[in-house]
Coordinates of C-alpha atoms and ligand atoms in Angstrom, one line a residue:
M1 CA -102.4 -5.9 60.0
A2 CA -106.0 -7.1 60.2
A3 CA -108.5 -4.6 58.8
H4 CA -110.3 -2.9 61.6
S5 CA -114.1 -2.4 61.2
N6 CA -114.5 0.4 63.6
S7 CA -117.2 3.0 63.0
G8 CA -116.2 6.5 61.8
S9 CA -116.9 7.9 65.3
D10 CA -114.4 5.6 67.0
A11 CA -111.3 7.4 68.2
C12 CA -107.9 6.2 69.3
L13 CA -105.7 8.1 71.7
V14 CA -102.0 8.0 71.1
I15 CA -99.6 8.9 73.9
N16 CA -95.9 9.5 73.9
A17 CA -94.9 10.1 77.5
G18 CA -91.6 11.7 78.6
S19 CA -90.1 12.8 81.9
S20 CA -92.0 16.1 82.1
S21 CA -94.1 16.1 79.1
L22 CA -96.8 14.0 77.5
K23 CA -97.5 14.3 73.8
F24 CA -100.9 13.1 72.6
S25 CA -103.0 12.8 69.4
V26 CA -106.4 11.5 68.7
F27 CA -107.0 9.5 65.4
Q28 CA -110.3 8.9 63.8
G29 CA -111.2 7.1 60.6
G30 CA -113.2 4.4 58.9
S31 CA -110.4 1.8 59.1
A32 CA -107.0 1.2 60.7
T33 CA -105.4 2.2 57.4
E34 CA -107.4 5.3 56.8
L35 CA -106.8 7.0 60.2
E36 CA -106.3 10.8 60.4
P37 CA -105.3 12.8 63.4
V38 CA -108.1 15.1 64.5
V39 CA -106.3 16.7 67.5
T40 CA -102.7 16.8 68.6
G41 CA -101.2 18.4 71.7
Q42 CA -99.1 18.1 74.7
I43 CA -99.0 18.4 78.5
S44 CA -95.7 20.0 79.4
G45 CA -94.2 21.0 82.8
I46 CA -95.4 17.8 84.5
G47 CA -94.3 17.9 88.1
T48 CA -93.6 21.7 88.1
A49 CA -96.0 23.9 86.3
P50 CA -98.2 21.8 84.0
R51 CA -99.6 23.3 80.8
F52 CA -102.1 21.7 78.4
E53 CA -102.1 22.7 74.8
A54 CA -103.9 21.3 71.8
K55 CA -104.3 22.0 68.1
D56 CA -107.0 20.8 65.6
A57 CA -106.3 19.0 62.3
A58 CA -105.6 22.4 60.6
R59 CA -102.9 23.1 63.3
H60 CA -105.0 25.9 64.8
K61 CA -104.6 26.2 68.6
I62 CA -107.9 25.1 70.3
A63 CA -106.7 24.7 73.9
D64 CA -104.1 26.3 76.1
H65 CA -104.6 25.9 79.8
S66 CA -102.2 26.4 82.7
W67 CA -102.9 25.6 86.3
A68 CA -102.8 28.3 89.0
A69 CA -99.6 28.6 91.0
G70 CA -99.7 26.3 94.0
E71 CA -101.8 23.8 92.0
N72 CA -99.7 21.0 90.7
P73 CA -101.9 18.2 89.4
G74 CA -100.2 14.8 89.0
R75 CA -100.3 12.4 86.0
P76 CA -103.7 10.9 86.9
E77 CA -105.4 14.3 87.3
L78 CA -103.7 15.6 84.1
L79 CA -104.9 12.5 82.1
H80 CA -108.4 13.0 83.6
H81 CA -108.3 16.5 82.3
L82 CA -107.2 15.2 78.8
L83 CA -110.0 12.6 78.7
D84 CA -112.6 15.2 79.8
W85 CA -111.3 17.6 77.2
I86 CA -111.4 14.9 74.4
G87 CA -115.0 14.1 75.5
D88 CA -116.0 17.8 75.3
T89 CA -114.1 18.6 72.1
L90 CA -114.8 15.5 70.0
K91 CA -118.5 15.2 70.7
G92 CA -120.0 12.0 69.3
A93 CA -116.6 10.3 69.2
T94 CA -116.0 7.2 71.3
L95 CA -112.6 6.5 72.6
V96 CA -112.0 2.8 71.9
A97 CA -108.3 2.5 72.9
A98 CA -105.1 4.2 73.8
G99 CA -101.8 3.3 72.3
H100 CA -98.5 4.2 73.9
R101 CA -95.0 4.6 72.5
V102 CA -92.8 2.5 74.7
V103 CA -89.1 2.9 74.2
H104 CA -87.9 -0.6 75.1
G105 CA -89.5 -4.0 74.7
G106 CA -86.4 -6.0 75.5
T107 CA -86.2 -9.5 74.0
R108 CA -89.7 -10.4 75.2
F109 CA -91.8 -7.9 73.2
S110 CA -91.4 -8.2 69.4
A111 CA -94.8 -6.8 68.6
P112 CA -97.4 -4.4 70.1
V113 CA -99.1 -5.9 73.1
R114 CA -102.3 -5.3 75.1
V115 CA -101.3 -3.7 78.4
T116 CA -102.2 -5.8 81.4
A117 CA -101.0 -5.9 85.0
T118 CA -98.6 -8.7 84.1
V119 CA -97.3 -6.7 81.1
L120 CA -96.7 -3.7 83.3
D121 CA -94.7 -5.8 85.7
Q122 CA -92.7 -7.2 82.8
L123 CA -92.0 -3.7 81.5
E124 CA -90.8 -2.6 85.0
E125 CA -88.1 -5.2 84.6
L126 CA -86.9 -3.4 81.5
I127 CA -86.3 0.0 83.3
P128 CA -82.6 -0.6 83.8
L129 CA -82.3 -0.9 80.0
A130 CA -83.9 2.5 79.4
P131 CA -83.9 4.4 82.8
L132 CA -84.6 7.8 81.2
H133 CA -87.6 6.8 79.2
E134 CA -89.2 3.5 80.3
P135 CA -90.4 4.7 83.8
H136 CA -92.4 7.6 82.2
N137 CA -93.9 5.3 79.6
I138 CA -95.0 3.0 82.4
A139 CA -96.2 5.8 84.6
A140 CA -98.6 7.1 81.9
M141 CA -100.0 3.6 81.4
R142 CA -100.6 3.1 85.1
A143 CA -102.1 6.6 85.5
L144 CA -104.5 6.0 82.5
A145 CA -105.5 2.6 83.9
Q146 CA -106.3 4.3 87.2
V147 CA -108.5 7.0 85.7
Y148 CA -110.1 4.9 82.9
P149 CA -109.8 1.2 83.8
S150 CA -112.0 0.0 81.1
L151 CA -110.1 1.7 78.2
P152 CA -108.0 -0.9 76.4
Q153 CA -104.3 0.2 76.3
V154 CA -101.7 -1.1 73.8
A155 CA -97.9 -0.7 74.2
C156 CA -96.0 -0.2 70.9
F157 CA -92.2 -0.6 71.1
D158 CA -89.4 1.3 69.5
T159 CA -87.3 -1.8 69.6
A160 CA -89.7 -4.3 68.1
F161 CA -89.1 -3.5 64.4
H162 CA -85.4 -4.6 64.8
Q163 CA -86.2 -8.1 66.1
T164 CA -85.8 -9.4 62.5
Q165 CA -82.1 -8.6 62.5
P166 CA -79.6 -11.4 62.1
W167 CA -77.6 -12.5 65.1
Q168 CA -74.4 -10.8 64.0
S169 CA -76.2 -7.4 63.9
Q170 CA -77.7 -7.9 67.4
T171 CA -74.5 -9.2 69.1
F172 CA -71.6 -7.4 70.8
A173 CA -68.3 -9.2 70.8
I174 CA -68.4 -9.8 74.6
P175 CA -68.6 -13.1 76.6
R176 CA -71.7 -15.0 75.8
E177 CA -73.0 -15.1 79.3
L178 CA -73.3 -11.3 79.2
T179 CA -75.2 -11.5 75.8
A180 CA -77.5 -14.1 77.4
E181 CA -78.3 -11.5 80.2
G182 CA -79.6 -9.2 77.5
I183 CA -76.5 -7.1 76.8
R184 CA -77.0 -6.9 73.1
R185 CA -78.0 -4.4 70.4
Y186 CA -81.7 -3.7 70.3
G187 CA -82.0 -0.6 68.1
F188 CA -84.5 2.2 68.4
H189 CA -86.8 4.5 66.3
G190 CA -88.5 1.3 65.2
L191 CA -92.0 2.8 64.8
S192 CA -90.5 5.5 62.5
Y193 CA -88.7 2.8 60.4
E194 CA -91.8 0.7 60.3
Y195 CA -93.8 3.6 59.0
I196 CA -91.2 4.3 56.3
A197 CA -91.1 0.6 55.4
H198 CA -94.9 0.8 54.6
R199 CA -94.7 4.2 52.9
L200 CA -91.7 3.7 50.6
P201 CA -93.2 0.9 48.4
Q202 CA -96.3 3.0 48.0
M203 CA -94.2 5.7 46.5
A204 CA -91.8 3.5 44.7
P205 CA -93.2 0.0 44.2
E206 CA -90.0 -1.1 42.4
L207 CA -88.2 -0.7 45.8
A208 CA -90.3 -3.2 47.6
N209 CA -87.5 -5.7 47.9
A210 CA -84.7 -3.2 47.8
H211 CA -81.7 -2.6 50.1
V212 CA -82.6 0.7 51.7
V213 CA -80.8 2.9 54.3
V214 CA -83.2 5.1 56.2
C215 CA -81.7 8.1 58.0
H216 CA -83.9 9.1 61.0
L217 CA -82.2 12.3 61.8
G218 CA -83.9 14.2 64.6
S219 CA -82.8 15.4 68.0
G220 CA -82.2 11.7 68.5
A221 CA -80.7 10.2 65.4
S222 CA -80.1 6.7 64.0
L223 CA -79.9 4.9 60.7
C224 CA -81.5 1.6 59.7
A225 CA -80.5 -0.9 57.0
M226 CA -83.7 -2.4 55.6
R227 CA -84.0 -5.3 53.2
A228 CA -87.5 -5.8 51.7
G229 CA -89.0 -3.7 54.4
H230 CA -87.3 -5.6 57.3
S231 CA -84.6 -4.2 59.6
V232 CA -81.3 -6.0 59.1
D233 CA -79.0 -3.6 61.0
T234 CA -79.1 -0.2 62.8
T235 CA -76.8 2.2 64.4
M236 CA -78.3 2.4 67.9
G237 CA -77.5 -0.5 70.1
F238 CA -78.1 -1.4 73.7
T239 CA -79.2 2.1 74.4
A240 CA -80.1 5.1 72.3
L241 CA -76.5 6.5 72.7
D242 CA -74.7 4.5 70.0
G243 CA -74.3 5.5 66.3
V244 CA -74.2 9.0 64.9
P245 CA -73.8 12.2 66.9
M246 CA -77.2 13.7 68.0
G247 CA -78.5 17.0 69.6
T248 CA -76.9 16.3 73.0
R249 CA -75.6 12.7 72.6
P250 CA -72.2 11.8 71.1
G251 CA -73.1 8.7 69.2
A252 CA -70.4 6.0 69.1
I253 CA -67.5 6.7 71.4
D254 CA -64.5 4.6 72.2
P255 CA -65.5 2.9 75.5
G256 CA -61.9 3.5 76.6
V257 CA -62.8 7.2 76.9
L258 CA -65.3 6.3 79.6
I259 CA -62.8 4.2 81.5
Y260 CA -60.4 7.1 81.3
L261 CA -63.0 9.6 82.6
M262 CA -63.8 7.2 85.5
R263 CA -60.2 6.5 86.4
E264 CA -58.5 9.7 85.8
K265 CA -61.2 12.3 86.3
G266 CA -63.3 10.6 88.9
Y267 CA -66.5 10.4 86.9
G268 CA -69.3 8.2 88.4
A269 CA -72.3 6.7 86.6
D270 CA -74.5 9.8 87.0
E271 CA -71.8 12.2 85.6
L272 CA -71.2 9.9 82.7
E273 CA -74.9 9.7 82.0
K274 CA -75.2 13.5 82.1
L275 CA -72.2 13.9 79.8
L276 CA -73.5 11.3 77.3
Y277 CA -77.2 12.1 77.3
H278 CA -77.2 15.9 77.8
K279 CA -73.9 17.6 77.3
S280 CA -72.4 16.0 74.1
G281 CA -73.4 15.9 70.5
M282 CA -74.1 19.1 68.6
L283 CA -74.4 21.0 71.8
G284 CA -71.0 19.8 73.2
V285 CA -69.1 20.3 69.9
S286 CA -70.6 23.7 69.0
G287 CA -70.8 25.0 72.6
L288 CA -73.8 26.9 71.2
S289 CA -76.9 24.8 70.7
N290 CA -78.3 21.3 70.2
D291 CA -80.6 22.6 67.4
M292 CA -79.5 22.1 63.8
R293 CA -81.4 25.3 62.8
D294 CA -79.3 27.4 65.2
L295 CA -76.1 25.8 64.0
E296 CA -76.9 26.4 60.3
N297 CA -77.8 30.0 61.1
S298 CA -74.6 30.7 63.1
D299 CA -71.4 32.0 61.6
H300 CA -69.4 30.6 64.5
P301 CA -66.7 28.2 63.2
A302 CA -67.6 25.7 65.9
A303 CA -71.2 25.6 64.6
A304 CA -70.0 24.7 61.1
E305 CA -67.6 22.0 62.6
A306 CA -70.5 20.4 64.5
V307 CA -72.6 20.2 61.3
E308 CA -69.7 18.8 59.5
L309 CA -69.0 16.2 62.2
F310 CA -72.7 15.2 62.0
C311 CA -72.8 14.8 58.2
H312 CA -69.5 13.0 58.2
N313 CA -70.8 10.4 60.6
V314 CA -74.2 10.0 58.9
A315 CA -72.5 9.4 55.5
K316 CA -70.0 7.0 57.1
Q317 CA -72.9 5.0 58.6
V318 CA -74.9 4.9 55.4
A319 CA -71.8 3.3 53.8
A320 CA -71.4 0.9 56.8
L321 CA -75.0 -0.2 56.7
A322 CA -74.8 -0.7 52.9
G323 CA -71.8 -2.9 53.6
S324 CA -73.7 -4.7 56.3
M325 CA -76.6 -5.7 54.1
G326 CA -74.6 -6.0 50.9
G327 CA -76.1 -3.3 48.7
L328 CA -77.6 0.1 48.5
D329 CA -80.7 0.7 46.3
A330 CA -82.2 3.8 48.0
V331 CA -81.6 6.3 50.7
V332 CA -84.4 7.9 52.7
F333 CA -84.2 11.0 54.9
T334 CA -86.7 11.5 57.7
A335 CA -87.4 13.2 61.1
G336 CA -86.7 16.8 62.1
V337 CA -83.3 17.3 60.5
G338 CA -83.7 14.7 57.7
E339 CA -87.0 16.3 56.6
N340 CA -86.0 19.9 56.9
S341 CA -82.3 20.5 56.5
T342 CA -81.4 21.1 52.9
L343 CA -77.8 21.5 54.0
V344 CA -77.4 18.2 55.8
R345 CA -79.0 16.2 53.0
A346 CA -76.7 17.9 50.5
R347 CA -73.6 17.4 52.5
V348 CA -74.4 13.7 53.2
A349 CA -75.2 13.0 49.6
E350 CA -72.0 14.7 48.4
K351 CA -70.0 12.4 50.7
L352 CA -71.8 9.4 49.2
G353 CA -71.1 10.3 45.6
W354 CA -68.7 7.4 45.3
L355 CA -71.6 5.0 46.1
G356 CA -73.6 6.4 43.2
V357 CA -75.6 8.9 45.3
S358 CA -76.3 12.3 43.6
I359 CA -79.1 14.7 44.5
D360 CA -80.8 17.4 42.5
A361 CA -80.1 20.7 44.2
A362 CA -83.5 22.3 43.3
A363 CA -85.5 19.2 44.3
N364 CA -83.5 19.1 47.6
R365 CA -84.3 22.8 48.3
A366 CA -87.9 22.3 47.4
K367 CA -88.1 19.3 49.8
A368 CA -89.5 17.1 47.0
T369 CA -90.3 13.5 47.8
R370 CA -87.7 12.2 45.4
I371 CA -84.6 14.4 45.5
S372 CA -82.1 12.3 43.6
A373 CA -80.6 13.6 40.3
Q374 CA -81.8 12.0 37.0
D375 CA -78.5 10.2 36.7
S376 CA -78.2 9.1 40.4
R377 CA -77.7 5.3 40.6
V378 CA -79.3 5.4 44.0
P379 CA -82.7 7.1 44.4
V380 CA -82.9 9.4 47.4
F381 CA -86.2 10.3 49.1
I382 CA -87.5 12.6 51.8
I383 CA -90.4 10.9 53.6
P384 CA -91.9 12.6 56.6
T385 CA -92.2 10.0 59.4
D386 CA -95.4 9.4 61.4
E387 CA -94.8 7.4 64.5
E388 CA -98.2 8.4 66.0
R389 CA -100.1 7.0 63.0
M390 CA -98.1 3.8 63.3
I391 CA -99.1 3.5 67.0
A392 CA -102.8 4.2 66.2
R393 CA -102.7 1.5 63.5
H394 CA -101.1 -1.0 65.7
T395 CA -103.4 -0.2 68.6
L396 CA -106.6 -0.6 66.6
G397 CA -105.1 -3.7 65.0
V398 CA -104.5 -5.3 68.4
I399 CA -108.0 -4.4 69.5
A400 CA -109.6 -5.8 66.3
A401 CA -107.6 -9.0 66.5
E402 CA -108.9 -9.5 70.1
A403 CA -112.4 -8.9 69.0
L404 CA -112.0 -11.4 66.2
S405 CA -110.6 -14.1 68.5
R406 CA -113.4 -13.5 71.0
A407 CA -115.9 -13.9 68.2
A408 CA -114.3 -17.1 66.9
Ligands
AMP501 P1 -87.3 15.6 65.9 O1 -86.6 15.0 67.1 O2 -87.5 14.6 64.8 O3 -88.6 16.3 66.3 O4 -86.3 16.7 65.3 C1 -86.1 17.9 66.0 C2 -84.9 18.6 65.4 O5 -85.0 18.8 64.0 C3 -84.6 20.0 66.0 O6 -83.9 19.9 67.2 C4 -83.8 20.6 64.9 O7 -82.4 20.3 65.2 C5 -84.2 19.9 63.7 N1 -84.9 20.8 62.7 C6 -86.2 21.1 62.7 N2 -86.5 21.9 61.7 C7 -85.3 22.2 61.1 C8 -84.9 23.0 59.9 N3 -85.8 23.7 59.3 N4 -83.6 22.9 59.6 C9 -82.7 22.2 60.3 N5 -83.0 21.4 61.3 C10 -84.3 21.4 61.7

């Protein structure tokens, strides 16, 4: 990425917009590679009872505002509130751009892009590919353009990092005309994988060209096979449903099950969507919770079964991805479960012993950066992901590149 010569007072707003919440952070720093978050927060309850909360860099709460009953500000008003609050809180800072996490870039967007009216229209066309996320990403961009038209906005895609994958990783074995329509594997969590791809060689330069499987295990979970920092395969596909079980999603499921549910039990698209996005995964199997912490703390047998099913499938996919790229030189755990669950890391590693994976129990408990045992053939790491930082870097990079091309 081009170095960005912004002044220390320049600030970049990062937005991750969901259906009823909008997470934000503001990054400041001397260059695109030395950015630090100065505030983070979220607006929750959008559409019902909005609440604005923010924390400073030391994670101290510095804002908590709810609107009176009867008041129900929409997205533009809420973004106006956010911008005013940033202006009041970060006195002397100049907001130079806003970067958005956008779940789907389709085949068109393989890199971050400056948001324009045309780009917004092109993103609208991708809504059928990600109906639960894309409309909210677009709504936030449109609302921000409405309240602050001169602020440059950049869209950063969760799919973009996977565009380097070979054809055989991207293609379903279906008739070619369907593939040509865009029914193919895209992959997600790309901003997280891209961050890890930058971070790992800083920690272990000898792995710069290695075959690495990164396990992004959060409430959504996927794994990525990376060769020399580039994605060569991943477990999520056309949507964020495929791959390993998640908090409320099943991961890979025989498509025949869906035909059976439609034909024999009268399921329609909406019911299938509810089943697959909201009622399955850890929640469905345990009948208790979608949260790994609850399952680990429960003595209910179904909770232990859910954790076991999760670890079984993660380990299976590590092996599958190693097979896909023809090697395994390192494993990285990241995201909520990957960074925090000692049990999940231990169980997954145990199941991968035959591949030369062995972790040090004390290092694993201590959440050390390198948790593999001395004699492990495959080094194992915990690397906290930072998708927001990646978005801020990309956003300032796009703005800097535009400034350079204007100056040329
Ligand atoms: P993410 O989507 O990356 O924010 O991950 C959120 C998920 O991480 C939560 O739903 C939990 O299941 C999991 N998680 C967070 N902290 C812990 C922990 N200490 N132990 C086990 N799982 C955790």
